[in-house]
PDB file of C-alpha atoms in Angstrom:
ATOM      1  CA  UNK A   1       0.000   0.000   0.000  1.00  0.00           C
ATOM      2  CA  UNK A   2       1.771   3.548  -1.098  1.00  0.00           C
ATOM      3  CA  UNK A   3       1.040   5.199   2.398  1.00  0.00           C
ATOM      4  CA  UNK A   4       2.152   9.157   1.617  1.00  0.00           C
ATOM      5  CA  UNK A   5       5.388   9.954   2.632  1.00  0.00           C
ATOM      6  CA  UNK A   6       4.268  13.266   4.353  1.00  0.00           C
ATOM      7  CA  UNK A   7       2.997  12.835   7.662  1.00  0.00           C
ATOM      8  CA  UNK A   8      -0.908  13.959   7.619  1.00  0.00           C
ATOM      9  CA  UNK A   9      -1.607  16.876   9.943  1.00  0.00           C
ATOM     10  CA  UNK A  10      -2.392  16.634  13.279  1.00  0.00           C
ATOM     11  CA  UNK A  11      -5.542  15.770  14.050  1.00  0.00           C
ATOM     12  CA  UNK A  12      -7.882  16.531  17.284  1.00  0.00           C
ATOM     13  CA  UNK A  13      -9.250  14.339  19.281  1.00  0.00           C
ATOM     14  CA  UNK A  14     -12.767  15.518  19.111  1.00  0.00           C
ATOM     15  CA  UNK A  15     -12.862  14.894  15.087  1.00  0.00           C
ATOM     16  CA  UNK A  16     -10.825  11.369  14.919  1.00  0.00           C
ATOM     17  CA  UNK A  17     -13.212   9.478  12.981  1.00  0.00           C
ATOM     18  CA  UNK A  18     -14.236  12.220  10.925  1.00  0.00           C
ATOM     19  CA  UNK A  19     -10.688  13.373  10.207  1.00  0.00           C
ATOM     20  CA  UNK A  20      -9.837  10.092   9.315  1.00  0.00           C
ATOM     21  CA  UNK A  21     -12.680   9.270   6.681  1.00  0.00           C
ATOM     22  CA  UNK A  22     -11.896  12.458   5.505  1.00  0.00           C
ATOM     23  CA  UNK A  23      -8.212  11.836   4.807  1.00  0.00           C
ATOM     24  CA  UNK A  24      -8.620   8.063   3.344  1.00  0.00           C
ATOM     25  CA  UNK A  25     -11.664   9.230   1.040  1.00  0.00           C
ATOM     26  CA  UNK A  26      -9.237  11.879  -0.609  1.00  0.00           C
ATOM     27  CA  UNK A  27      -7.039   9.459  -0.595  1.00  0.00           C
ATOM     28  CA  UNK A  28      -8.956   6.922  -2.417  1.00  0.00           C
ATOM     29  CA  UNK A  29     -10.725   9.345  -4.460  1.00  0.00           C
ATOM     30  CA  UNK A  30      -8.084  11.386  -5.425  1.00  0.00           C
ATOM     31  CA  UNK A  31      -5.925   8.292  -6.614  1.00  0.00           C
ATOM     32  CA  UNK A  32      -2.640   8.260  -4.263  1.00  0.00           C
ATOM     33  CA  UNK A  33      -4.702   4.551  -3.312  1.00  0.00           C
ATOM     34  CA  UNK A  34      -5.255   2.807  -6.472  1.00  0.00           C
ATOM     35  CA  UNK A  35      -7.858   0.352  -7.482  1.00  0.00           C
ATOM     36  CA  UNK A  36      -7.104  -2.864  -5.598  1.00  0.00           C
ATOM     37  CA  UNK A  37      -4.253  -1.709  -3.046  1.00  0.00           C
ATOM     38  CA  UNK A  38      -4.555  -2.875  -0.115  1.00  0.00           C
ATOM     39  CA  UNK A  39      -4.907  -1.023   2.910  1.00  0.00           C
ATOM     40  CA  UNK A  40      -3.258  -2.379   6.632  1.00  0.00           C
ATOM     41  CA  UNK A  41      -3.906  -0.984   9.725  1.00  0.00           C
ATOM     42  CA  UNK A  42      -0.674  -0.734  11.265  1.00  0.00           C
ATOM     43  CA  UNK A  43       0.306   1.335   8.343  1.00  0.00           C
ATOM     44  CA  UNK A  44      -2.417   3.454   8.326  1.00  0.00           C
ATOM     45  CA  UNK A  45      -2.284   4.063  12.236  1.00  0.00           C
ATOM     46  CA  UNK A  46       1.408   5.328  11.242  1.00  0.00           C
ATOM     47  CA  UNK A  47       0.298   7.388   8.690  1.00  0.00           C
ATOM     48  CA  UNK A  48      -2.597   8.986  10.386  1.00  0.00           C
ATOM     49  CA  UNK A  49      -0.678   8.991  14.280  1.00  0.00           C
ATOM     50  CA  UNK A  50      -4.446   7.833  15.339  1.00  0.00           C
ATOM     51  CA  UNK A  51      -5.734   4.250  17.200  1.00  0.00           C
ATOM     52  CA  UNK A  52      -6.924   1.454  15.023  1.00  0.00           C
ATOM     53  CA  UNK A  53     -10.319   2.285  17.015  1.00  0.00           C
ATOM     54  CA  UNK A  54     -11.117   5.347  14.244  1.00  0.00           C
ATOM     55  CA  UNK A  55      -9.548   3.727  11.258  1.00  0.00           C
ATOM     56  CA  UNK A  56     -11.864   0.993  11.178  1.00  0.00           C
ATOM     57  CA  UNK A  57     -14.892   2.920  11.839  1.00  0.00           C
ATOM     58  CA  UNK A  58     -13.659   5.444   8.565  1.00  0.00           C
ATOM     59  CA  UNK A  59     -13.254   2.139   7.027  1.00  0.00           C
ATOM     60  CA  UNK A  60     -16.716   1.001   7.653  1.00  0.00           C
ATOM     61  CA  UNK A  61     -17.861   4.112   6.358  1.00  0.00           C
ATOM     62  CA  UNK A  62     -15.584   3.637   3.137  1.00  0.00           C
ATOM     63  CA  UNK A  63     -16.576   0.628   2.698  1.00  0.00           C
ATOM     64  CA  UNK A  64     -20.744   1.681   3.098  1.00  0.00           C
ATOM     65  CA  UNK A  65     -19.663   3.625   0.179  1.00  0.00           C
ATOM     66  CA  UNK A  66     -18.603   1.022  -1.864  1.00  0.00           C
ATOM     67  CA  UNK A  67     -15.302   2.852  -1.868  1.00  0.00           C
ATOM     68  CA  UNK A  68     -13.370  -0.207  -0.259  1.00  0.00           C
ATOM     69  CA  UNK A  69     -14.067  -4.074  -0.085  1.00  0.00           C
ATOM     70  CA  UNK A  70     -13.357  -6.443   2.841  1.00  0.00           C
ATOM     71  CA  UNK A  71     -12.814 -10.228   3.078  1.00  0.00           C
ATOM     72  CA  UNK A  72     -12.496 -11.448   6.627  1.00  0.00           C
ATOM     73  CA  UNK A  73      -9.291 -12.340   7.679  1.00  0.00           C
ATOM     74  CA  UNK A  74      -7.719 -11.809   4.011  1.00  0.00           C
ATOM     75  CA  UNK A  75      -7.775  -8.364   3.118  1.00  0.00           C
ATOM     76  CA  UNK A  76      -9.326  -4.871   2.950  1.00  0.00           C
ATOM     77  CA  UNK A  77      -8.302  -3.144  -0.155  1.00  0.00           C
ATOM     78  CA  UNK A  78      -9.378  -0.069  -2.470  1.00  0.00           C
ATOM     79  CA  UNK A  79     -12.753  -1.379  -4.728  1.00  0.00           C
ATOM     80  CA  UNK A  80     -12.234  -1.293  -8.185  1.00  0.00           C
ATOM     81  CA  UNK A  81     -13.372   1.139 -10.362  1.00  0.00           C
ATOM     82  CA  UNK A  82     -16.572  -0.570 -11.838  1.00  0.00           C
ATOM     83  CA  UNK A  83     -17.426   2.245 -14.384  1.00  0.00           C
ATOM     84  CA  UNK A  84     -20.908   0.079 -15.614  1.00  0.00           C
ATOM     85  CA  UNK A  85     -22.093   0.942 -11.779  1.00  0.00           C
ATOM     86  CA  UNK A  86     -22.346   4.858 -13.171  1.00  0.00           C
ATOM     87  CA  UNK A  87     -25.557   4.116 -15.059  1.00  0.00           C
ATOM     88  CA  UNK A  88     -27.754   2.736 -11.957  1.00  0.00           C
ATOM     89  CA  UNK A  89     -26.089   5.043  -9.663  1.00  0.00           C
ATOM     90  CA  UNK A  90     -26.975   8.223 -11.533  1.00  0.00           C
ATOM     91  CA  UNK A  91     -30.509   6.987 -11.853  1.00  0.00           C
ATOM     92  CA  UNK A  92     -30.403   6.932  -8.632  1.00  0.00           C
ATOM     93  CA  UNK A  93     -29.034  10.327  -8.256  1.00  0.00           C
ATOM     94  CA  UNK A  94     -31.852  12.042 -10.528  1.00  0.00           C
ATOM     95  CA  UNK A  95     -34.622  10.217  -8.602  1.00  0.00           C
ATOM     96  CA  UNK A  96     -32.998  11.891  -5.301  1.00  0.00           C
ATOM     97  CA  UNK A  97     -33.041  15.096  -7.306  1.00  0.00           C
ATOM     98  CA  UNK A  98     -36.234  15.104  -8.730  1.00  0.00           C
ATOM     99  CA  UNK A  99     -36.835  14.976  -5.430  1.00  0.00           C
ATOM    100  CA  UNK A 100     -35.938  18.834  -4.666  1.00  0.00           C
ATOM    101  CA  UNK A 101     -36.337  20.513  -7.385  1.00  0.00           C
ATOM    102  CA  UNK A 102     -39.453  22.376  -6.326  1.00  0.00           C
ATOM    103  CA  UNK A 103     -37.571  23.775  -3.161  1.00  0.00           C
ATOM    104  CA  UNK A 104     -34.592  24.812  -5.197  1.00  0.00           C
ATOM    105  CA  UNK A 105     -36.266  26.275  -8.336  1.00  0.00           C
ATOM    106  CA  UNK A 106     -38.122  28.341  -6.062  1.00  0.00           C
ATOM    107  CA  UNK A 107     -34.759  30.330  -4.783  1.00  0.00           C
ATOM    108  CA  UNK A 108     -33.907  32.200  -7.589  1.00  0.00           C
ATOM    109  CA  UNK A 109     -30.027  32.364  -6.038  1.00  0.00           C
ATOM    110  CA  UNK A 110     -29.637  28.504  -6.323  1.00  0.00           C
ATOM    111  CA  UNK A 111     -31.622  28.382  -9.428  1.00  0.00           C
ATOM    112  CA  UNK A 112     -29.504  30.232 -11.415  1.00  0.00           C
ATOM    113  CA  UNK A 113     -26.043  28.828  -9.906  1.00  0.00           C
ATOM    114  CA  UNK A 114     -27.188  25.836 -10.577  1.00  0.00           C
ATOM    115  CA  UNK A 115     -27.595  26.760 -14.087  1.00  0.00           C
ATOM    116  CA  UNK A 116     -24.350  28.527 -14.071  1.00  0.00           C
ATOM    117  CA  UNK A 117     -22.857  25.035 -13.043  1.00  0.00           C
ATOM    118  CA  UNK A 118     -24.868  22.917 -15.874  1.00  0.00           C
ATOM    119  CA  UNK A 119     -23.524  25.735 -18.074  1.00  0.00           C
ATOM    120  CA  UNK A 120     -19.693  25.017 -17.815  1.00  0.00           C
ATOM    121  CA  UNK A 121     -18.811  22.215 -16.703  1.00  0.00           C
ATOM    122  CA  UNK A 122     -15.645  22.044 -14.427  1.00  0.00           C
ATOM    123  CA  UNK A 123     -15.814  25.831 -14.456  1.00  0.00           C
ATOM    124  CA  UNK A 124     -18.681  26.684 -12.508  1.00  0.00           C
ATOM    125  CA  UNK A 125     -19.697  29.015  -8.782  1.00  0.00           C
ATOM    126  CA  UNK A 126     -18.239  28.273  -5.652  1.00  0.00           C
ATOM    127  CA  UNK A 127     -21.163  25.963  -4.832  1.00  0.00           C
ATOM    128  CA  UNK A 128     -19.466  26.016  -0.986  1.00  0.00           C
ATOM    129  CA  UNK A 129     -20.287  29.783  -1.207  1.00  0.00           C
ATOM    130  CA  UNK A 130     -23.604  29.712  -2.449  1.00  0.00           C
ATOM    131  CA  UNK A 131     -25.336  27.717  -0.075  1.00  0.00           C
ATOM    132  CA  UNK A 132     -24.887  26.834   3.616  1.00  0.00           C
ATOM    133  CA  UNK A 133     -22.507  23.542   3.620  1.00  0.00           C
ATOM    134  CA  UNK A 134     -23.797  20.475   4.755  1.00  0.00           C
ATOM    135  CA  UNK A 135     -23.396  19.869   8.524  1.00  0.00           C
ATOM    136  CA  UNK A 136     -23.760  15.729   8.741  1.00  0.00           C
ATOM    137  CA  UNK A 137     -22.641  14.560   5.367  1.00  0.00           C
ATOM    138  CA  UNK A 138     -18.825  14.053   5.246  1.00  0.00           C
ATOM    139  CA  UNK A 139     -19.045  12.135   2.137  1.00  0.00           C
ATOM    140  CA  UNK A 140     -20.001  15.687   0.695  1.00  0.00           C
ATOM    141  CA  UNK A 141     -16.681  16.566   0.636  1.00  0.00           C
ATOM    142  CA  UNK A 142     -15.267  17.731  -2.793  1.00  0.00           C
ATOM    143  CA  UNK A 143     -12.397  15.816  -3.907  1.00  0.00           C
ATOM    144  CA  UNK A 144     -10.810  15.991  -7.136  1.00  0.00           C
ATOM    145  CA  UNK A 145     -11.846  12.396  -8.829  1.00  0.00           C
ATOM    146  CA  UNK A 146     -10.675  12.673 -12.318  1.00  0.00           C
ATOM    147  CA  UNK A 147     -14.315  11.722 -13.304  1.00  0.00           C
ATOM    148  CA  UNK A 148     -15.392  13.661 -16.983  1.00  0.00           C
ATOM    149  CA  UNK A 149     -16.247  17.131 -16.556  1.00  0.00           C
ATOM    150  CA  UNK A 150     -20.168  16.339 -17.400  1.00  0.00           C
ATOM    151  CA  UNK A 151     -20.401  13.703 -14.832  1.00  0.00           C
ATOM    152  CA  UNK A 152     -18.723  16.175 -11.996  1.00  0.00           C
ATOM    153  CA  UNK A 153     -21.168  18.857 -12.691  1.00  0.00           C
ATOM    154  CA  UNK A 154     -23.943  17.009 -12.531  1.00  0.00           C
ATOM    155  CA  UNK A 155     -23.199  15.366  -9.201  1.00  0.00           C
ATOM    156  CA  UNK A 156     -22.386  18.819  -7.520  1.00  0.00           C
ATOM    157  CA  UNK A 157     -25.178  20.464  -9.304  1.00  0.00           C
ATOM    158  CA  UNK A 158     -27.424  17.890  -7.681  1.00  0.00           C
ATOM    159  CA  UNK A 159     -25.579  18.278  -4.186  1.00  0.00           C
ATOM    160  CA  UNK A 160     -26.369  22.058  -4.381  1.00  0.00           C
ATOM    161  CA  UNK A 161     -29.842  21.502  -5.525  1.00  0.00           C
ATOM    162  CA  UNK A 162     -30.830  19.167  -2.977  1.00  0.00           C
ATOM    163  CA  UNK A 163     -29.132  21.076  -0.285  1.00  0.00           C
ATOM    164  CA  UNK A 164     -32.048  24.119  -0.726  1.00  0.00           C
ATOM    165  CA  UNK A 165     -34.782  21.230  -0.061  1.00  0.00           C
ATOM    166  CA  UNK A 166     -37.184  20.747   2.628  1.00  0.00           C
ATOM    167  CA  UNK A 167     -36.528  17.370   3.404  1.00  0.00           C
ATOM    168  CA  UNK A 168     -32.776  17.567   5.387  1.00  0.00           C
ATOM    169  CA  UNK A 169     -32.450  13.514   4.177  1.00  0.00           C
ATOM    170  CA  UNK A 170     -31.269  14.217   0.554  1.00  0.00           C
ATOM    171  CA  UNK A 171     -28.042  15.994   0.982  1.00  0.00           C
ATOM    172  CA  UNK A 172     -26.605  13.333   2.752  1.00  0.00           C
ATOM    173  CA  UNK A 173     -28.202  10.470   0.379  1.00  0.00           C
ATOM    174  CA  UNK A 174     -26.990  12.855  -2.412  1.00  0.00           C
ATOM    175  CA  UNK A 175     -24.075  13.637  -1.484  1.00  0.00           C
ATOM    176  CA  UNK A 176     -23.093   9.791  -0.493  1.00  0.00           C
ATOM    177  CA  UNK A 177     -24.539   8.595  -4.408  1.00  0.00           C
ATOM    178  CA  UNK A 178     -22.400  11.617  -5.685  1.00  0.00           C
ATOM    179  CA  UNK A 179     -18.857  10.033  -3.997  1.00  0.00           C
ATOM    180  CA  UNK A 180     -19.448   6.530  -5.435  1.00  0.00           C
ATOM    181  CA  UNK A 181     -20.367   7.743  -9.266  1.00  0.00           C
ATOM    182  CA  UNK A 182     -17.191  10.069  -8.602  1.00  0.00           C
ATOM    183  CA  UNK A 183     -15.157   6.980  -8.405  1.00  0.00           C
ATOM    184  CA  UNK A 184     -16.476   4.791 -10.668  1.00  0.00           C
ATOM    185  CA  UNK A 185     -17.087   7.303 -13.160  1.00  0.00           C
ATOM    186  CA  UNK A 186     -12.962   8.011 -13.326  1.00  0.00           C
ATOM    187  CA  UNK A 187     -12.369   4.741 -15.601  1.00  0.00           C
ATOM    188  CA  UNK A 188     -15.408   6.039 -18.119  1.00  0.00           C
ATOM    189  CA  UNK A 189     -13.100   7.658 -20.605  1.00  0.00           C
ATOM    190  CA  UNK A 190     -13.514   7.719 -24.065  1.00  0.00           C
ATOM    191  CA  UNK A 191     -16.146   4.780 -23.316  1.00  0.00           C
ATOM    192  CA  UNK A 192     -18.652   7.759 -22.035  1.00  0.00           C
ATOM    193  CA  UNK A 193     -20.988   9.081 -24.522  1.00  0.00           C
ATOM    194  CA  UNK A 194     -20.444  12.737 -24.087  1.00  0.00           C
ATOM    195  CA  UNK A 195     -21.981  14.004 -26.838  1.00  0.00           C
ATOM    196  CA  UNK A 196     -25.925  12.689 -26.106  1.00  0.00           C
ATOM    197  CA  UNK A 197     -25.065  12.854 -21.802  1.00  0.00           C
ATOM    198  CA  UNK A 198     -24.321  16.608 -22.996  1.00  0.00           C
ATOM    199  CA  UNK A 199     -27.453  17.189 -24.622  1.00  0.00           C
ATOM    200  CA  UNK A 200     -29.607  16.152 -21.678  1.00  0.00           C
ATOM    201  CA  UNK A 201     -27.530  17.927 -19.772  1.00  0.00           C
ATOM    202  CA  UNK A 202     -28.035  21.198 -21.927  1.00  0.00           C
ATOM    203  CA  UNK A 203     -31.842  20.656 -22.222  1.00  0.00           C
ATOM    204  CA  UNK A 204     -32.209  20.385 -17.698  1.00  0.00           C
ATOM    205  CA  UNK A 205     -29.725  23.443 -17.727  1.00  0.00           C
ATOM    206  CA  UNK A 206     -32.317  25.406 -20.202  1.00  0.00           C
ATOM    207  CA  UNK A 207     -35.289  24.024 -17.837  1.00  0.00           C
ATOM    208  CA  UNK A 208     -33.642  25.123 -14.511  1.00  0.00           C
ATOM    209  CA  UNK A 209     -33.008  28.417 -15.494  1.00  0.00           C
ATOM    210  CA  UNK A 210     -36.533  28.570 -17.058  1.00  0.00           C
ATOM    211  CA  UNK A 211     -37.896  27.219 -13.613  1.00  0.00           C
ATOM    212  CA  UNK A 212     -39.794  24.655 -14.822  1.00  0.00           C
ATOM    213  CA  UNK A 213     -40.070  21.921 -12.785  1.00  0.00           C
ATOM    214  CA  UNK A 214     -41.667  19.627 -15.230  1.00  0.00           C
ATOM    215  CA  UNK A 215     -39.525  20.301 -17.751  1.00  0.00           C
ATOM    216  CA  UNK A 216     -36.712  19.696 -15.175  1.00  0.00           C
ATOM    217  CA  UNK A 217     -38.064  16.361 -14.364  1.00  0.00           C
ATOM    218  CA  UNK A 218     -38.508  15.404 -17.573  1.00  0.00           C
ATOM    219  CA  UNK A 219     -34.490  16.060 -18.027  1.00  0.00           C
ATOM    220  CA  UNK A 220     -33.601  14.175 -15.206  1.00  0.00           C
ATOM    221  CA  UNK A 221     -35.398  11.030 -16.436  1.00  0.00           C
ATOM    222  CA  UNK A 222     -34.030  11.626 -19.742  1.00  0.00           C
ATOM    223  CA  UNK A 223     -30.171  11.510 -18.210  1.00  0.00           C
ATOM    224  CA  UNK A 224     -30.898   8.664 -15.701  1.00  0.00           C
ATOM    225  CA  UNK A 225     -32.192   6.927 -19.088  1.00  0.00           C
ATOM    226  CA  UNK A 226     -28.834   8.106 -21.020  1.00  0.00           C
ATOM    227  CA  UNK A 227     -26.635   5.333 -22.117  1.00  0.00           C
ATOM    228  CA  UNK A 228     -23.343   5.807 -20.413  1.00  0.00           C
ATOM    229  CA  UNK A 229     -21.379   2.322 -20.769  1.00  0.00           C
ATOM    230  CA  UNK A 230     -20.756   0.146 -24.138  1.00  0.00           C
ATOM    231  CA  UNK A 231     -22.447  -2.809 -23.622  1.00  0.00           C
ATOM    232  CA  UNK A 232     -18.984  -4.423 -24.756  1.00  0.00           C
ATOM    233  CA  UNK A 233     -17.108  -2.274 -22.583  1.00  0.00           C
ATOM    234  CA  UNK A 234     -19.346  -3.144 -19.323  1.00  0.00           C
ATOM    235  CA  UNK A 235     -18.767  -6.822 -20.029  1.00  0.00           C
ATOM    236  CA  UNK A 236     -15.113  -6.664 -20.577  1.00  0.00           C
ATOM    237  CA  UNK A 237     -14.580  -4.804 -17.606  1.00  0.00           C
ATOM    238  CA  UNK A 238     -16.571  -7.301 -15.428  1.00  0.00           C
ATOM    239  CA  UNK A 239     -14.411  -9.790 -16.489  1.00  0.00           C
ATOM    240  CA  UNK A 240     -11.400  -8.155 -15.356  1.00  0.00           C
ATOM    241  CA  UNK A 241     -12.467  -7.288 -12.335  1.00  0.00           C
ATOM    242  CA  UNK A 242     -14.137 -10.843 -11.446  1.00  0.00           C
ATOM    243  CA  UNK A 243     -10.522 -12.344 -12.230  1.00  0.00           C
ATOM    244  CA  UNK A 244      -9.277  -9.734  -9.552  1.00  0.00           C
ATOM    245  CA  UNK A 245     -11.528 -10.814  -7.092  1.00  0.00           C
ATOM    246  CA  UNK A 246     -10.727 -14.243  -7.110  1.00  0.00           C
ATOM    247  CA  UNK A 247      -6.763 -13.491  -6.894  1.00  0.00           C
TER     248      UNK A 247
END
């Protein structure tokens, strides 16, 4: 396991297992843990300069996320990147959305950064500075994935979005569906389907602004319905990954 060679910082007592979960999801996320490296305790508790105690509650956490995978007794290692996950995932995602957008098209302020967002994607507002940040969803945090541009905006559009809602649930459910298409969405490549993803995208960007809500459901179904994955490509990557598993 390539544990960083630079100590992390020092971290209080009163945010251990938050801390840590925050420092191994960037790490995961972020790629200094690849897909399949495996991850000890007594490395991590040198790395971190915490007890195993909040390690393997972050862990548990990771691994809710589908972010890790255990085996009992024989390993706990970094999941896979399973990019064919995306599609269910972001249906998933758009149902949660759906969810808020009468609550956020009625604020005109996240209304039209959400837009904004939709608009350019990788380029958009300060979503942080828009809204008021989540207070019990970690796995909100924003960590650099190296997921396509179209598939980032849409996840932190959604996280803003479901942030202005009534119902206090869906930023956390969001925010955790957002981390795990994140991750698997980094192996997509030149297997995603930009072009027709981008035109649903464009058509819920010209709803939001419009504040239709109809319209804007309509766009969400049509995304969650989007082909992402080649058939071909979905099959040949389960194959790999099945051979992994049974290594």
């Amino acid at each position: 396991m390539p544990i960083p060679t630079t100590p992390s910082a020092t971290i209080t007592r009163r945010l251990h297992r938050d801390e840590v979960f925050d420092l191994l999801l960037e790490a995961i996320v972020g790629g200094c843990f690849g897909d399949g490296d495996r991850l000890h305790d007594t490395e991590l508790e040198e790395w971190l300069g915490v007890s195993r105690t909040p390690i393997r509650m972050a862990l548990a956490r990771l691994e809710d996320l589908s972010l890790i995978e255990t085996a009992p007794k024989r390993y706990t290692r970094v999941s896979h990147s399973r990019p064919w996950l995306v599609q269910p995932l972001l249906r998933t995602l758009c149902s949660l959305w759906a969810l808020a957008l009468d609550d956020a098209l009625a604020d005109d302020e996240v209304r039209r950064a959400a837009a904004r967002a939709l608009g350019a994607p990788g380029d958009g507002p300060d979503l942080a500075s828009t809204v008021a940040p989540e207070s019990s969803a970690e796995e909100a945090r924003v960590v650099p994935s190296g997921a396509p541009a179209v598939v980032e905006a849409l996840v932190s559009t959604a996280r803003l979005m479901t942030r202005a809602s009534v119902n206090h649930r869906l930023p956390e459910l969001t925010a955790r569906i957002g981390v795990a298409i994140s991750f698997h969405a980094r192996s997509l490549g030149r297997d995603l389907d930009d072009e027709r993803l981008s035109r649903a995208v464009e058509a819920l960007r010209s709803s939001i602004g419009s504040a239709d809500v109809e319209a804007s459901r309509h766009a969400l179904a049509d995304i969650a319905a989007s082909p992402l994955v080649r058939a071909e490509t979905a099959a040949a990557a389960a194959t790999a990954t099945a051979r992994s598993d049974g290594q």
